[in-house]
Amino acid sequence: MQIVETTNEGLKRAYTVTIPAKTITGKIEGEVKKIAPQVKMPGFRPGKVPANLVKKLHGPAIHQEALNTSIREAMDTLMADKALRPAMNPDIALADGYEEGKDAELTVNLEVLPQIEAPSLDGLKLEKLTVPVSDDAVTEAVERIAKQQQRFETKDGAAEDGDQVIIDFTGKLDGVEFEGGKAEKAPLVIGANRFIPGFEEQLTGIKAGEERTITVTFPEDYQAENLAGKETTFDIVAHEVKAPAESKLDDDFAKELGLESLEQLQGLLRGQLEQETAGLTRTAMKRSLLDQLAAGHDFDVPPTMVEAEFSQIWQQLTQEAANEEDPAAALAEIEAEKDDYRKIAERRVRLGLLLSEIGQVNGVEVTAQEMQALMGQAAQQYRPEDRQRFFEYVQQDPMVAAQLRAPLYEDKVVDFLIEKADVTEREVTREELQAAIEADADGEKPASEAKPAKKAPAKKAKKADDAADEASPEAADGEDKPKKAPPKKAKKADDAAEEATLEATDGEADEAKPAKKAPAKKKAAAKED
């Protein structure tokens, strides 16, 4: 086999590789001998079919297999002889005009990984910002759960804003009932904005036993085309009017959530809050660490890796822009920052390579058990019958396995570096910790850690679970609004607690509400999810 280097510029390499015809012929003969015993042909005993007839029957397939095997072996030899570490899969082309019996000439183009000098870990300093979980934060989390689990008690008199009414309703279009527009004893909270505009407001003042007919117009973008933009009527029968009941934060309240006591609920919430703030603390440390590494290292990175990383960023951003209220404006906004996002991609790749080098030099690795767990987790997105094929796919393609392993490997290297660093600890408030993280978002982001800043998703029409929901007045305003938990023991305590802790320490401003578009930054920012 002959190897000729044709390009050696920076990280780019190109070669012509000539595979002798006799090498391919030898593999063809070997393949014929291998399959001949299994070939059956009328007039011949099993295993006695002449080689020339085997070739005649299976020649093209045998030749293709022999050629593929020869190319794979040639590439292995090239990588070993030239000590190449390809950044991405090489581009391999077979010269035009090749035919059986001739030498096979390959053109190989690739980019190699840069030679990186692993940095000294001496002098690495980090500040660990910690946030103690206060009793007030725990109390606020409990109150938030109580709000989510709002109970109602029957009242006399007319329904007011915030009251719950239990109603039957029948929707009609041009005097004729339409499919899915009917329900019995449906609970509705006036002012919750769960029904189409104008529906809830017209129930203010209704009393138990009262009947009334209201007129509403479905939104122009309503998912049921026969109702979109149409004026309809709803015949209403009110069965019951209920007022919000004050929730007592005591052991009985905790027992309604499936727990033994209020103290147990508070302990559960405290643990979740501590876990959440610990995650923020680690995010701040990781960003500081990667900033220090990035500041001290500036080496060329393979353009193909940068382009692949940028493509992922750009695909995510354009998909999100397409879901904005004004897709054209959103796309124009990210187009204006395109160069900044390309720089982010380059920095991600550089830091990823640097962390990989640090990990290899210091013996950091993802164990076989950890890799199995990663594959098992990733396989869950496939149908059960396809999961084994996914496992085989990962095991056979090193690039796919590397992509799956990369996030865990990076975290393990970061943990290793944090352990080696001189860490000082400082107690701060949650607001100060959040501000420290957001301050990083105003500058260039640590590439391997961060993701492009996500813009708030566009308002989406609610998808109905069935035909009845499609035509019902519920959530027809085109927004995905949070559903309140039913006032019963259906919600598990762990679930309720987890939902509450995500917002509990941020105050009322963080309550769930329709997403608003994030303001454009002067400089493209990338933040960790």
Short mmCIF file of C-alpha atoms in Angstrom, two decimals:
data_model
loop_
_atom_site.label_atom_id
_atom_site.label_comp_id
_atom_site.label_asym_id
_atom_site.label_seq_id
_atom_site.Cartn_x
_atom_site.Cartn_y
_atom_site.Cartn_z
CA MET A 1 0.00 0.00 0.00
CA GLN A 2 1.28 3.45 -0.91
CA ILE A 3 0.56 6.58 1.13
CA VAL A 4 1.34 10.07 -0.19
CA GLU A 5 0.70 13.19 1.88
CA THR A 6 -0.70 15.98 -0.30
CA THR A 7 -1.72 18.60 2.30
CA ASN A 8 -0.30 19.53 5.68
CA GLU A 9 -1.59 22.98 6.63
CA GLY A 10 -2.48 23.78 10.22
CA LEU A 11 -4.89 21.07 11.29
CA LYS A 12 -5.76 20.04 7.72
CA ARG A 13 -4.31 16.85 6.23
CA ALA A 14 -4.87 15.18 2.88
CA TYR A 15 -3.47 11.92 1.47
CA THR A 16 -3.70 9.69 -1.54
CA VAL A 17 -3.75 6.03 -0.58
CA THR A 18 -3.26 3.35 -3.20
CA ILE A 19 -4.48 -0.15 -2.42
CA PRO A 20 -2.87 -2.75 -4.74
CA ALA A 21 -5.23 -4.81 -6.86
CA LYS A 22 -3.67 -8.00 -5.51
CA THR A 23 -4.69 -7.02 -1.97
CA ILE A 24 -8.33 -6.72 -3.01
CA THR A 25 -8.12 -9.90 -5.13
CA GLY A 26 -6.74 -11.80 -2.18
CA LYS A 27 -9.68 -10.73 -0.04
CA ILE A 28 -12.10 -11.75 -2.79
CA GLU A 29 -10.56 -15.23 -2.92
CA GLY A 30 -10.71 -15.48 0.84
CA GLU A 31 -14.38 -14.46 0.88
CA VAL A 32 -15.18 -17.02 -1.84
CA LYS A 33 -13.58 -19.80 0.21
CA LYS A 34 -15.49 -18.59 3.26
CA ILE A 35 -18.97 -18.68 1.71
CA ALA A 36 -18.51 -21.58 -0.76
CA PRO A 37 -19.47 -24.31 1.77
CA GLN A 38 -22.84 -22.59 2.29
CA VAL A 39 -23.66 -22.08 -1.40
CA LYS A 40 -26.28 -24.44 -2.86
CA MET A 41 -26.69 -25.02 -6.59
CA PRO A 42 -28.63 -27.67 -8.53
CA GLY A 43 -26.33 -30.45 -9.77
CA PHE A 44 -23.71 -29.97 -7.04
CA ARG A 45 -23.44 -31.44 -3.61
CA PRO A 46 -23.42 -28.91 -0.72
CA GLY A 47 -19.97 -27.36 -0.40
CA LYS A 48 -18.82 -28.62 -3.80
CA VAL A 49 -19.84 -25.65 -5.97
CA PRO A 50 -16.77 -24.51 -7.98
CA ALA A 51 -15.23 -21.18 -7.00
CA ASN A 52 -15.80 -19.69 -10.45
CA LEU A 53 -19.55 -20.38 -10.16
CA VAL A 54 -19.64 -18.89 -6.65
CA LYS A 55 -18.04 -15.74 -8.09
CA LYS A 56 -20.53 -15.69 -10.92
CA LEU A 57 -23.45 -15.93 -8.51
CA HIS A 58 -22.22 -13.54 -5.83
CA GLY A 59 -19.39 -11.67 -7.54
CA PRO A 60 -20.57 -8.03 -7.13
CA ALA A 61 -21.45 -8.47 -3.45
CA ILE A 62 -18.19 -10.31 -2.71
CA HIS A 63 -16.15 -7.66 -4.51
CA GLN A 64 -17.87 -4.82 -2.67
CA GLU A 65 -17.28 -6.48 0.70
CA ALA A 66 -13.63 -7.09 -0.16
CA LEU A 67 -13.20 -3.46 -1.27
CA ASN A 68 -14.86 -2.11 1.88
CA THR A 69 -12.66 -4.30 4.08
CA SER A 70 -9.54 -3.17 2.20
CA ILE A 71 -10.49 0.49 2.63
CA ARG A 72 -11.12 0.07 6.38
CA GLU A 73 -7.75 -1.64 6.84
CA ALA A 74 -6.03 1.02 4.73
CA MET A 75 -7.48 3.76 6.91
CA ASP A 76 -6.36 1.97 10.07
CA THR A 77 -2.85 1.74 8.63
CA LEU A 78 -2.87 5.42 7.62
CA MET A 79 -3.95 6.56 11.10
CA ALA A 80 -1.32 4.39 12.79
CA ASP A 81 1.57 5.19 10.44
CA LYS A 82 0.99 8.95 10.51
CA ALA A 83 -0.08 9.04 14.18
CA LEU A 84 -3.26 10.89 13.23
CA ARG A 85 -5.99 11.87 15.66
CA PRO A 86 -8.94 12.83 13.45
CA ALA A 87 -11.26 15.52 14.75
CA MET A 88 -14.20 14.17 12.75
CA ASN A 89 -14.76 11.23 10.44
CA PRO A 90 -12.38 11.59 7.46
CA ASP A 91 -13.75 12.35 4.01
CA ILE A 92 -12.82 9.33 1.87
CA ALA A 93 -13.36 9.23 -1.90
CA LEU A 94 -12.62 6.39 -4.33
CA ALA A 95 -11.10 7.65 -7.59
CA ASP A 96 -13.39 7.69 -10.61
CA GLY A 97 -12.94 4.88 -13.09
CA TYR A 98 -12.07 2.22 -10.54
CA GLU A 99 -13.04 -1.30 -11.56
CA GLU A 100 -12.28 -4.80 -10.35
CA GLY A 101 -8.78 -5.95 -11.07
CA LYS A 102 -7.22 -2.50 -10.78
CA ASP A 103 -5.52 -0.67 -7.93
CA ALA A 104 -7.91 1.33 -5.78
CA GLU A 105 -6.82 4.93 -5.27
CA LEU A 106 -8.35 6.82 -2.35
CA THR A 107 -8.38 10.53 -1.61
CA VAL A 108 -8.51 11.16 2.14
CA ASN A 109 -9.20 14.59 3.62
CA LEU A 110 -9.41 15.19 7.36
CA GLU A 111 -8.75 17.57 10.20
CA VAL A 112 -6.68 16.46 13.16
CA LEU A 113 -6.96 17.41 16.79
CA PRO A 114 -4.46 20.04 17.94
CA GLN A 115 -1.58 19.20 20.22
CA ILE A 116 -2.59 20.61 23.59
CA GLU A 117 -0.30 21.04 26.54
CA ALA A 118 -2.20 20.09 29.67
CA PRO A 119 -2.22 23.08 32.02
CA SER A 120 -0.68 23.10 35.44
CA LEU A 121 -3.32 22.87 38.12
CA ASP A 122 -1.27 24.80 40.62
CA GLY A 123 -2.71 28.17 41.56
CA LEU A 124 -6.25 27.37 40.49
CA LYS A 125 -8.51 29.39 42.79
CA LEU A 126 -12.29 29.30 43.04
CA GLU A 127 -14.91 30.94 45.22
CA LYS A 128 -17.84 28.84 46.37
CA LEU A 129 -20.94 30.96 46.89
CA THR A 130 -23.32 29.21 49.27
CA VAL A 131 -26.92 30.06 50.09
CA PRO A 132 -28.38 28.91 53.41
CA VAL A 133 -32.02 27.89 53.16
CA SER A 134 -34.01 30.10 55.52
CA ASP A 135 -37.13 29.19 57.44
CA ASP A 136 -38.95 31.92 55.50
CA ALA A 137 -38.07 30.25 52.22
CA VAL A 138 -39.45 26.94 53.47
CA THR A 139 -42.63 28.62 54.70
CA GLU A 140 -43.07 30.34 51.35
CA ALA A 141 -42.71 26.97 49.61
CA VAL A 142 -45.38 25.46 51.84
CA GLU A 143 -47.68 28.40 51.14
CA ARG A 144 -47.11 27.99 47.43
CA ILE A 145 -48.21 24.36 47.62
CA ALA A 146 -51.28 25.45 49.55
CA LYS A 147 -52.07 27.89 46.77
CA GLN A 148 -51.65 25.18 44.16
CA GLN A 149 -53.91 22.88 46.20
CA GLN A 150 -56.59 25.55 46.62
CA ARG A 151 -59.77 24.20 48.18
CA PHE A 152 -63.26 25.70 47.77
CA GLU A 153 -66.27 25.68 50.09
CA THR A 154 -69.93 26.06 49.12
CA LYS A 155 -71.26 29.58 49.65
CA ASP A 156 -74.61 31.33 49.40
CA GLY A 157 -75.13 34.21 47.05
CA ALA A 158 -73.68 35.28 43.73
CA ALA A 159 -70.36 34.20 42.26
CA GLU A 160 -67.53 36.71 42.45
CA ASP A 161 -64.10 36.91 40.87
CA GLY A 162 -61.99 34.06 42.28
CA ASP A 163 -65.00 31.90 43.14
CA GLN A 164 -65.52 28.46 41.68
CA VAL A 165 -68.78 27.60 39.95
CA ILE A 166 -69.95 24.09 39.09
CA ILE A 167 -71.84 24.32 35.81
CA ASP A 168 -73.38 22.44 32.91
CA PHE A 169 -72.83 24.12 29.57
CA THR A 170 -74.05 23.46 26.04
CA GLY A 171 -72.45 25.30 23.15
CA LYS A 172 -74.38 26.16 19.99
CA LEU A 173 -73.34 27.54 16.63
CA ASP A 174 -76.20 29.16 14.71
CA GLY A 175 -78.56 27.52 17.19
CA VAL A 176 -77.18 24.00 16.63
CA GLU A 177 -75.13 22.13 19.23
CA PHE A 178 -71.55 21.53 18.08
CA GLU A 179 -69.42 18.53 18.86
CA GLY A 180 -67.39 18.75 22.05
CA GLY A 181 -69.14 21.88 23.28
CA LYS A 182 -71.02 20.21 26.10
CA ALA A 183 -70.09 19.31 29.68
CA GLU A 184 -71.82 18.50 32.94
CA LYS A 185 -70.84 19.69 36.41
CA ALA A 186 -67.64 21.24 35.12
CA PRO A 187 -65.65 23.27 37.71
CA LEU A 188 -64.66 26.77 36.59
CA VAL A 189 -62.79 29.41 38.59
CA ILE A 190 -63.85 32.90 37.56
CA GLY A 191 -60.82 34.98 36.70
CA ALA A 192 -58.51 32.01 36.10
CA ASN A 193 -58.56 32.71 32.34
CA ARG A 194 -58.89 29.03 31.56
CA PHE A 195 -61.80 29.47 29.15
CA ILE A 196 -62.13 31.52 25.98
CA PRO A 197 -62.22 35.31 26.42
CA GLY A 198 -65.56 36.58 27.63
CA PHE A 199 -66.79 33.22 28.96
CA GLU A 200 -65.81 33.51 32.61
CA GLU A 201 -66.65 37.20 32.93
CA GLN A 202 -70.28 36.54 31.98
CA LEU A 203 -70.66 34.11 34.88
CA THR A 204 -69.94 36.79 37.47
CA GLY A 205 -73.02 37.17 39.64
CA ILE A 206 -74.53 33.78 38.80
CA LYS A 207 -76.19 31.88 41.65
CA ALA A 208 -76.75 28.19 42.36
CA GLY A 209 -79.76 26.95 40.39
CA GLU A 210 -79.66 29.86 37.96
CA GLU A 211 -79.77 29.38 34.20
CA ARG A 212 -78.45 31.87 31.67
CA THR A 213 -77.27 32.04 28.06
CA ILE A 214 -74.04 33.79 27.18
CA THR A 215 -72.57 34.80 23.83
CA VAL A 216 -68.85 34.42 23.09
CA THR A 217 -66.63 34.55 20.02
CA PHE A 218 -63.95 31.92 19.53
CA PRO A 219 -60.43 33.22 18.74
CA GLU A 220 -59.42 33.46 15.09
CA ASP A 221 -56.60 30.97 15.64
CA TYR A 222 -58.72 28.42 17.51
CA GLN A 223 -57.68 24.85 16.65
CA ALA A 224 -61.19 23.72 15.62
CA GLU A 225 -61.56 25.39 12.22
CA ASN A 226 -65.37 25.22 12.27
CA LEU A 227 -65.37 27.42 15.38
CA ALA A 228 -62.42 29.75 14.76
CA GLY A 229 -63.62 33.35 14.77
CA LYS A 230 -67.26 32.31 15.08
CA GLU A 231 -69.84 33.80 17.45
CA THR A 232 -71.50 31.10 19.54
CA THR A 233 -73.86 30.81 22.48
CA PHE A 234 -73.59 28.69 25.60
CA ASP A 235 -76.56 27.63 27.70
CA ILE A 236 -75.41 27.60 31.33
CA VAL A 237 -76.90 25.83 34.35
CA ALA A 238 -75.20 26.63 37.67
CA HIS A 239 -75.29 23.86 40.26
CA GLU A 240 -73.09 25.30 42.97
CA VAL A 241 -71.06 28.38 43.86
CA LYS A 242 -67.94 27.96 45.99
CA ALA A 243 -65.58 30.44 47.62
CA PRO A 244 -61.84 29.86 48.17
CA ALA A 245 -61.24 28.22 51.55
CA GLU A 246 -58.31 29.21 53.68
CA SER A 247 -55.78 26.41 53.91
CA LYS A 248 -54.46 25.80 57.38
CA LEU A 249 -50.79 24.90 57.23
CA ASP A 250 -50.91 22.13 59.79
CA ASP A 251 -50.50 18.38 60.06
CA ASP A 252 -53.91 17.79 58.48
CA PHE A 253 -52.80 19.74 55.40
CA ALA A 254 -49.66 17.61 55.14
CA LYS A 255 -51.73 14.43 55.51
CA GLU A 256 -53.88 15.50 52.54
CA LEU A 257 -50.63 15.36 50.54
CA GLY A 258 -49.88 11.85 51.75
CA LEU A 259 -47.37 12.82 54.45
CA GLU A 260 -47.42 12.26 58.19
CA SER A 261 -46.92 15.80 59.43
CA LEU A 262 -46.22 19.40 58.51
CA GLU A 263 -42.70 18.93 59.85
CA GLN A 264 -42.10 16.15 57.32
CA LEU A 265 -43.34 18.37 54.48
CA GLN A 266 -41.08 21.20 55.63
CA GLY A 267 -38.11 18.83 55.76
CA LEU A 268 -38.84 17.59 52.25
CA LEU A 269 -39.04 21.13 50.93
CA ARG A 270 -35.88 22.21 52.74
CA GLY A 271 -33.96 19.33 51.17
CA GLN A 272 -35.18 20.22 47.69
CA LEU A 273 -34.34 23.88 48.18
CA GLU A 274 -30.85 22.94 49.35
CA GLN A 275 -30.41 20.72 46.30
CA GLU A 276 -31.54 23.51 44.00
CA THR A 277 -29.22 26.12 45.48
CA ALA A 278 -26.35 23.62 45.47
CA GLY A 279 -26.89 23.28 41.72
CA LEU A 280 -26.69 27.05 41.29
CA THR A 281 -23.54 27.13 43.41
CA ARG A 282 -21.92 24.53 41.19
CA THR A 283 -22.96 26.41 38.06
CA ALA A 284 -21.25 29.55 39.32
CA MET A 285 -18.09 27.63 40.23
CA LYS A 286 -18.01 25.81 36.90
CA ARG A 287 -18.33 29.03 34.93
CA SER A 288 -15.55 30.66 36.91
CA LEU A 289 -13.36 27.60 36.41
CA LEU A 290 -13.91 27.51 32.65
CA ASP A 291 -13.32 31.24 32.39
CA GLN A 292 -9.92 30.76 34.00
CA LEU A 293 -9.06 27.90 31.65
CA ALA A 294 -10.22 29.82 28.59
CA ALA A 295 -8.24 32.90 29.55
CA GLY A 296 -4.99 30.93 29.61
CA HIS A 297 -5.38 28.88 26.41
CA ASP A 298 -5.75 29.98 22.83
CA PHE A 299 -5.02 27.32 20.22
CA ASP A 300 -6.38 26.49 16.79
CA VAL A 301 -9.43 24.25 16.74
CA PRO A 302 -10.67 22.07 13.85
CA PRO A 303 -13.06 24.13 11.68
CA THR A 304 -15.28 21.10 11.05
CA MET A 305 -15.84 20.69 14.80
CA VAL A 306 -16.66 24.37 15.16
CA GLU A 307 -19.07 24.20 12.23
CA ALA A 308 -20.79 21.12 13.69
CA GLU A 309 -21.15 22.84 17.06
CA PHE A 310 -22.40 26.04 15.46
CA SER A 311 -24.93 24.09 13.39
CA GLN A 312 -26.43 22.63 16.57
CA ILE A 313 -26.63 26.07 18.16
CA TRP A 314 -28.14 27.60 15.06
CA GLN A 315 -30.69 24.84 14.60
CA GLN A 316 -31.90 25.32 18.16
CA LEU A 317 -32.13 29.09 17.79
CA THR A 318 -33.96 29.02 14.47
CA GLN A 319 -36.44 26.46 15.77
CA GLU A 320 -37.19 28.69 18.74
CA ALA A 321 -37.44 31.76 16.48
CA ALA A 322 -40.02 29.95 14.36
CA ASN A 323 -42.21 29.56 17.46
CA GLU A 324 -42.10 33.25 18.38
CA GLU A 325 -45.10 35.53 17.98
CA ASP A 326 -43.16 37.35 15.24
CA PRO A 327 -40.89 34.70 13.67
CA ALA A 328 -39.41 37.11 11.13
CA ALA A 329 -38.34 39.60 13.80
CA ALA A 330 -36.97 36.84 16.03
CA LEU A 331 -34.93 35.39 13.16
CA ALA A 332 -33.60 38.85 12.26
CA GLU A 333 -32.54 39.30 15.88
CA ILE A 334 -30.45 36.15 15.99
CA GLU A 335 -29.11 36.78 12.47
CA ALA A 336 -27.66 40.04 13.76
CA GLU A 337 -25.75 38.05 16.40
CA LYS A 338 -24.70 35.18 14.13
CA ASP A 339 -20.98 35.95 14.35
CA ASP A 340 -21.19 36.03 18.14
CA TYR A 341 -22.81 32.61 18.21
CA ARG A 342 -20.05 31.28 15.95
CA LYS A 343 -17.49 32.56 18.47
CA ILE A 344 -19.43 30.78 21.20
CA ALA A 345 -19.22 27.55 19.17
CA GLU A 346 -15.47 27.97 18.75
CA ARG A 347 -14.96 28.55 22.45
CA ARG A 348 -17.08 25.52 23.32
CA VAL A 349 -14.94 23.33 21.10
CA ARG A 350 -11.69 24.74 22.49
CA LEU A 351 -12.74 24.22 26.09
CA GLY A 352 -14.07 20.76 25.29
CA LEU A 353 -10.72 19.72 23.83
CA LEU A 354 -8.86 21.27 26.76
CA LEU A 355 -11.01 19.45 29.32
CA SER A 356 -10.56 16.21 27.39
CA GLU A 357 -6.79 16.61 27.51
CA ILE A 358 -6.84 17.37 31.24
CA GLY A 359 -9.00 14.32 31.85
CA GLN A 360 -6.76 11.98 29.85
CA VAL A 361 -3.57 13.21 31.51
CA ASN A 362 -5.09 12.79 34.97
CA GLY A 363 -6.81 9.46 34.41
CA VAL A 364 -10.40 10.69 34.50
CA GLU A 365 -12.69 8.25 32.73
CA VAL A 366 -16.30 7.20 32.32
CA THR A 367 -16.64 3.65 33.57
CA ALA A 368 -18.31 0.86 31.65
CA GLN A 369 -21.14 0.84 34.18
CA GLU A 370 -21.65 4.59 33.75
CA MET A 371 -21.65 4.20 29.98
CA GLN A 372 -24.26 1.46 30.20
CA ALA A 373 -26.41 3.74 32.34
CA LEU A 374 -26.04 6.55 29.78
CA MET A 375 -27.07 4.25 26.93
CA GLY A 376 -30.00 2.93 28.94
CA GLN A 377 -31.21 6.45 29.64
CA ALA A 378 -30.83 7.53 26.00
CA ALA A 379 -32.56 4.36 24.77
CA GLN A 380 -35.75 5.31 26.62
CA GLN A 381 -36.66 7.71 23.82
CA TYR A 382 -37.03 4.75 21.45
CA ARG A 383 -39.69 2.07 21.23
CA PRO A 384 -38.88 -1.04 23.32
CA GLU A 385 -38.33 -3.15 20.20
CA ASP A 386 -35.76 -0.62 18.87
CA ARG A 387 -33.69 -0.19 22.02
CA GLN A 388 -31.38 -3.15 21.40
CA ARG A 389 -30.60 -1.77 17.94
CA PHE A 390 -29.74 1.57 19.55
CA PHE A 391 -27.32 -0.15 21.93
CA GLU A 392 -25.65 -1.89 18.99
CA TYR A 393 -25.48 1.35 17.05
CA VAL A 394 -23.70 3.15 19.90
CA GLN A 395 -21.30 0.25 20.42
CA GLN A 396 -20.38 0.13 16.73
CA ASP A 397 -19.91 3.85 16.10
CA PRO A 398 -17.16 5.47 18.22
CA MET A 399 -18.31 8.97 17.29
CA VAL A 400 -21.84 8.36 18.57
CA ALA A 401 -20.48 6.81 21.76
CA ALA A 402 -18.20 9.82 22.26
CA GLN A 403 -21.11 12.24 21.87
CA LEU A 404 -23.13 10.31 24.42
CA ARG A 405 -20.21 10.13 26.85
CA ALA A 406 -19.07 13.76 26.49
CA PRO A 407 -21.39 15.58 28.96
CA LEU A 408 -20.71 13.13 31.80
CA TYR A 409 -16.99 13.09 31.05
CA GLU A 410 -16.87 16.89 31.13
CA ASP A 411 -18.67 16.98 34.48
CA LYS A 412 -16.23 14.46 35.92
CA VAL A 413 -13.26 16.51 34.74
CA VAL A 414 -14.82 19.66 36.19
CA ASP A 415 -15.36 17.89 39.53
CA PHE A 416 -11.74 16.74 39.44
CA LEU A 417 -10.53 20.32 38.87
CA ILE A 418 -12.75 21.70 41.62
CA GLU A 419 -11.25 19.18 44.03
CA LYS A 420 -7.75 20.30 43.02
CA ALA A 421 -8.52 24.02 43.29
CA ASP A 422 -7.99 26.27 46.26
CA VAL A 423 -11.64 26.90 47.17
CA THR A 424 -12.79 29.66 49.49
CA GLU A 425 -16.38 29.70 50.67
CA ARG A 426 -18.59 32.76 51.02
CA GLU A 427 -22.20 32.90 52.19
CA VAL A 428 -24.50 34.99 50.00
CA THR A 429 -28.19 35.46 49.40
CA ARG A 430 -29.93 33.65 46.59
CA GLU A 431 -30.31 36.96 44.78
CA GLU A 432 -26.57 37.58 44.96
CA LEU A 433 -25.82 34.07 43.66
CA GLN A 434 -28.28 34.49 40.81
CA ALA A 435 -26.78 37.88 40.00
CA ALA A 436 -23.29 36.35 39.85
CA ILE A 437 -24.51 33.73 37.37
CA GLU A 438 -26.39 36.27 35.28
CA ALA A 439 -23.38 38.57 35.22
CA ASP A 440 -21.60 35.88 33.20
CA ALA A 441 -24.48 35.92 30.74
CA ASP A 442 -23.58 39.48 29.71
CA GLY A 443 -20.19 38.42 28.43
CA GLU A 444 -18.74 35.64 26.34
CA LYS A 445 -19.88 32.32 27.66
CA PRO A 446 -17.78 29.35 28.69
CA ALA A 447 -18.28 27.36 25.54
CA SER A 448 -18.33 23.79 26.72
CA GLU A 449 -20.58 24.56 29.66
CA ALA A 450 -23.09 26.92 28.26
CA LYS A 451 -25.94 26.81 25.82
CA PRO A 452 -27.30 29.69 23.79
CA ALA A 453 -29.70 31.86 25.70
CA LYS A 454 -33.17 30.54 25.08
CA LYS A 455 -35.85 32.94 24.06
CA ALA A 456 -39.30 32.54 25.54
CA PRO A 457 -41.36 30.16 23.41
CA ALA A 458 -44.21 31.50 21.39
CA LYS A 459 -47.71 31.03 22.70
CA LYS A 460 -49.09 27.79 21.39
CA ALA A 461 -52.65 26.70 20.88
CA LYS A 462 -53.64 24.16 23.47
CA LYS A 463 -53.72 20.63 22.08
CA ALA A 464 -56.87 18.80 23.05
CA ASP A 465 -56.82 15.29 24.47
CA ASP A 466 -59.91 14.36 22.50
CA ALA A 467 -62.51 15.76 20.14
CA ALA A 468 -64.62 17.09 22.99
CA ASP A 469 -61.76 19.19 24.33
CA GLU A 470 -61.04 20.61 20.89
CA ALA A 471 -64.42 22.25 20.71
CA SER A 472 -64.85 23.13 24.38
CA PRO A 473 -64.36 26.70 25.57
CA GLU A 474 -61.47 25.70 27.82
CA ALA A 475 -58.06 27.23 27.12
CA ALA A 476 -59.16 28.49 23.76
CA ASP A 477 -57.27 31.74 24.09
CA GLY A 478 -54.20 30.28 22.41
CA GLU A 479 -52.06 30.14 25.55
CA ASP A 480 -50.65 27.25 27.51
CA LYS A 481 -51.68 28.19 31.00
CA PRO A 482 -50.79 26.18 34.09
CA LYS A 483 -53.53 23.95 35.38
CA LYS A 484 -54.39 24.18 39.04
CA ALA A 485 -54.20 20.97 40.96
CA PRO A 486 -57.63 19.54 41.79
CA PRO A 487 -58.67 20.02 45.41
CA LYS A 488 -58.27 16.38 46.29
CA LYS A 489 -55.54 13.93 47.23
CA ALA A 490 -54.65 13.12 43.65
CA LYS A 491 -51.31 14.95 43.68
CA LYS A 492 -48.48 13.20 45.47
CA ALA A 493 -46.71 15.19 48.15
CA ASP A 494 -43.32 14.80 46.46
CA ASP A 495 -44.69 16.15 43.18
CA ALA A 496 -46.37 19.10 44.82
CA ALA A 497 -43.29 19.90 46.83
CA GLU A 498 -41.03 19.72 43.81
CA GLU A 499 -43.23 22.09 41.81
CA ALA A 500 -43.28 24.56 44.64
CA THR A 501 -39.56 24.59 45.34
CA LEU A 502 -38.68 25.56 41.80
CA GLU A 503 -40.15 28.99 42.50
CA ALA A 504 -40.42 29.19 46.23
CA THR A 505 -37.43 31.41 46.89
CA ASP A 506 -38.01 33.84 44.05
CA GLY A 507 -41.21 35.44 45.30
CA GLU A 508 -44.45 36.12 43.52
CA ALA A 509 -42.72 37.45 40.43
CA ASP A 510 -41.69 33.92 39.49
CA GLU A 511 -45.17 32.43 39.48
CA ALA A 512 -46.11 30.61 36.31
CA LYS A 513 -47.48 32.94 33.66
CA PRO A 514 -47.54 33.27 29.88
CA ALA A 515 -44.01 33.44 28.56
CA LYS A 516 -42.72 36.84 27.57
CA LYS A 517 -40.08 37.35 24.93
CA ALA A 518 -36.64 37.88 26.40
CA PRO A 519 -35.13 41.29 25.58
CA ALA A 520 -32.33 41.23 23.06
CA LYS A 521 -28.87 41.51 24.56
CA LYS A 522 -26.21 43.70 23.03
CA LYS A 523 -24.01 40.67 22.79
CA ALA A 524 -25.05 37.10 22.16
CA ALA A 525 -25.19 35.18 25.41
CA ALA A 526 -25.20 31.52 26.16
CA LYS A 527 -26.40 30.14 29.43
CA GLU A 528 -26.51 26.78 31.05
CA ASP A 529 -30.00 25.27 31.36
#
